[in-house]
CSV table of C-alpha atoms in Angstrom, one decimal:
chain,number,residue,atom,x,y,z
I,116,MET,CA,-64.1,57.4,-8.8
I,117,ASP,CA,-60.4,56.7,-8.9
I,118,LEU,CA,-58.5,54.3,-6.6
I,119,GLY,CA,-57.0,57.3,-4.6
I,120,THR,CA,-60.4,58.5,-3.8
I,121,VAL,CA,-61.4,54.9,-2.8
I,122,ALA,CA,-58.3,54.7,-0.5
I,123,ILE,CA,-59.2,58.0,1.2
I,124,TRP,CA,-62.8,56.9,1.8
I,125,LEU,CA,-61.6,53.5,3.1
I,126,SER,CA,-59.2,55.4,5.4
I,127,VAL,CA,-62.1,57.4,6.8
I,128,GLY,CA,-64.0,54.2,7.3
I,129,GLY,CA,-61.1,53.1,9.3
I,130,ALA,CA,-61.0,56.2,11.4
I,131,VAL,CA,-64.8,55.8,12.0
I,132,VAL,CA,-64.4,52.2,13.2
I,133,THR,CA,-61.5,53.0,15.3
I,134,GLY,CA,-63.3,56.0,16.8
I,135,TYR,CA,-66.2,53.9,17.5
I,136,LEU,CA,-64.1,51.5,19.6
I,137,ALA,CA,-62.5,54.4,21.4
I,138,PHE,CA,-65.9,55.7,22.3
I,139,ILE,CA,-67.1,52.1,23.7
I,140,PHE,CA,-63.9,51.8,25.6
I,141,ALA,CA,-64.4,55.4,27.1
I,142,ARG,CA,-67.9,54.6,28.0
I,143,ASN,CA,-67.4,51.1,29.4
I,144,PRO,CA,-64.0,49.5,29.4
I,145,GLU,CA,-65.5,46.0,29.9
I,146,ALA,CA,-67.8,46.5,26.9
I,147,GLY,CA,-64.9,47.8,24.9
I,148,MET,CA,-62.9,44.7,25.6
I,149,ALA,CA,-65.7,42.6,24.6
I,150,GLU,CA,-66.4,44.6,21.4
I,151,ALA,CA,-62.7,44.4,20.4
I,152,THR,CA,-62.5,40.8,21.6
I,153,HIS,CA,-59.4,41.6,23.5
I,154,ARG,CA,-58.3,39.3,26.4
I,155,PRO,CA,-56.6,40.9,29.4
I,156,GLU,CA,-54.1,38.1,29.6
I,157,LYS,CA,-53.1,38.7,26.0
I,158,LEU,CA,-52.5,42.5,26.3
I,159,PRO,CA,-48.6,42.0,26.8
I,160,LEU,CA,-48.4,40.2,23.5
I,161,VAL,CA,-50.7,42.8,21.8
I,162,MET,CA,-48.4,45.5,22.9
I,163,ILE,CA,-45.6,43.9,20.9
I,164,ASP,CA,-47.5,44.3,17.9
I,165,ARG,CA,-48.4,47.9,18.7
I,166,TYR,CA,-44.8,48.8,19.2
I,167,ILE,CA,-43.7,47.1,16.0
I,168,SER,CA,-46.5,49.0,14.2
I,169,PHE,CA,-45.5,52.5,15.9
I,170,ALA,CA,-41.8,51.8,14.8
I,171,PHE,CA,-42.9,50.9,11.2
I,172,LEU,CA,-45.2,54.2,11.0
I,173,ALA,CA,-42.3,56.3,12.3
I,174,LEU,CA,-39.9,54.8,9.9
I,175,CYS,CA,-42.3,55.1,6.9
I,176,ALA,CA,-43.0,58.7,7.8
I,177,ALA,CA,-39.3,59.4,7.8
I,178,LEU,CA,-38.7,57.7,4.6
I,179,TYR,CA,-41.6,59.5,3.1
I,180,GLY,CA,-39.8,62.6,4.1
I,181,ASP,CA,-42.8,65.0,4.5
I,182,PRO,CA,-42.6,67.1,7.6
I,183,LEU,CA,-46.3,67.5,7.8
I,184,VAL,CA,-46.9,63.7,7.8
I,185,ILE,CA,-44.2,63.4,10.6
I,186,CYS,CA,-45.9,66.2,12.4
I,187,MET,CA,-49.4,64.6,12.3
I,188,LEU,CA,-48.0,61.1,13.2
I,189,PHE,CA,-45.9,62.3,16.2
I,190,ILE,CA,-49.0,64.5,17.4
I,191,ALA,CA,-50.7,61.2,17.7
I,192,PHE,CA,-47.7,59.5,19.5
I,193,ALA,CA,-47.5,62.7,21.7
I,194,PHE,CA,-51.2,62.1,22.7
I,195,MET,CA,-50.7,58.5,23.5
I,196,GLY,CA,-47.8,58.9,25.7
I,197,LEU,CA,-49.1,61.9,27.6
I,198,ALA,CA,-52.4,60.1,28.0
I,199,ASP,CA,-50.8,57.1,29.3
I,200,GLY,CA,-48.7,59.1,31.6
I,201,VAL,CA,-51.9,60.7,33.0
I,202,ILE,CA,-53.6,57.4,33.4
I,203,TYR,CA,-50.6,56.0,35.4
I,204,ALA,CA,-50.1,59.1,37.4
I,205,ARG,CA,-53.7,59.2,38.5
I,206,ALA,CA,-53.4,55.5,39.5
I,207,GLY,CA,-50.3,56.3,41.7
I,208,HIS,CA,-48.0,54.3,39.3
I,209,PRO,CA,-44.6,55.2,37.7
I,210,PHE,CA,-45.4,57.4,34.7
I,211,ILE,CA,-42.2,59.4,33.8
I,212,LYS,CA,-41.4,57.0,30.8
I,213,HIS,CA,-44.9,57.5,29.3
I,214,ALA,CA,-44.7,61.2,29.9
I,215,GLY,CA,-41.3,61.5,28.6
I,216,ALA,CA,-42.2,59.6,25.5
I,217,GLY,CA,-45.1,62.1,25.0
I,218,VAL,CA,-43.0,65.0,25.4
I,219,ALA,CA,-40.2,63.6,23.1
I,220,ALA,CA,-42.9,63.0,20.4
I,221,ALA,CA,-44.3,66.5,20.9
I,222,ILE,CA,-40.9,67.8,20.2
I,223,VAL,CA,-40.7,65.9,17.1
I,224,ALA,CA,-44.0,67.2,16.0
I,225,VAL,CA,-43.1,70.7,16.8
I,226,VAL,CA,-39.9,70.5,14.8
I,227,ALA,CA,-41.6,68.9,11.9
I,228,PHE,CA,-44.3,71.6,11.9
I,229,PHE,CA,-41.7,74.4,11.8
I,230,ALA,CA,-40.0,72.4,8.9
I,231,HIS,CA,-43.3,72.3,7.1
I,232,THR,CA,-44.0,75.9,7.5
I,233,SER,CA,-40.5,77.2,6.7
I,234,ASN,CA,-40.7,75.4,3.4
I,235,GLY,CA,-43.3,77.8,2.3
I,236,ALA,CA,-46.3,75.7,3.2
I,237,ALA,CA,-49.1,76.7,5.5
């Protein structure tokens, strides 16, 4: 097995662990916080890390220059923004910035998808 294959399987493992945490959070947010060892009072600081990571991922996708990679990344960004918008809207809080970020990311994903398909890929 070559290192590329190992990297792919490690990536799948990361997806499984992350999916497991999402499942735990969805079933019981308190258990999810405990499992992930997050502390509510530290979440504003954690968000700094997240936004830096998102910016880094977007920059890397742009530098890599593959429209399909950009499309997939921005589908994930669109989901996050729109899901956060729904959460805040249901709670009666302002949600337009989250929903707007989700829509903007969806536009990037659609443009990147059409760029990918117009280059002869499918």
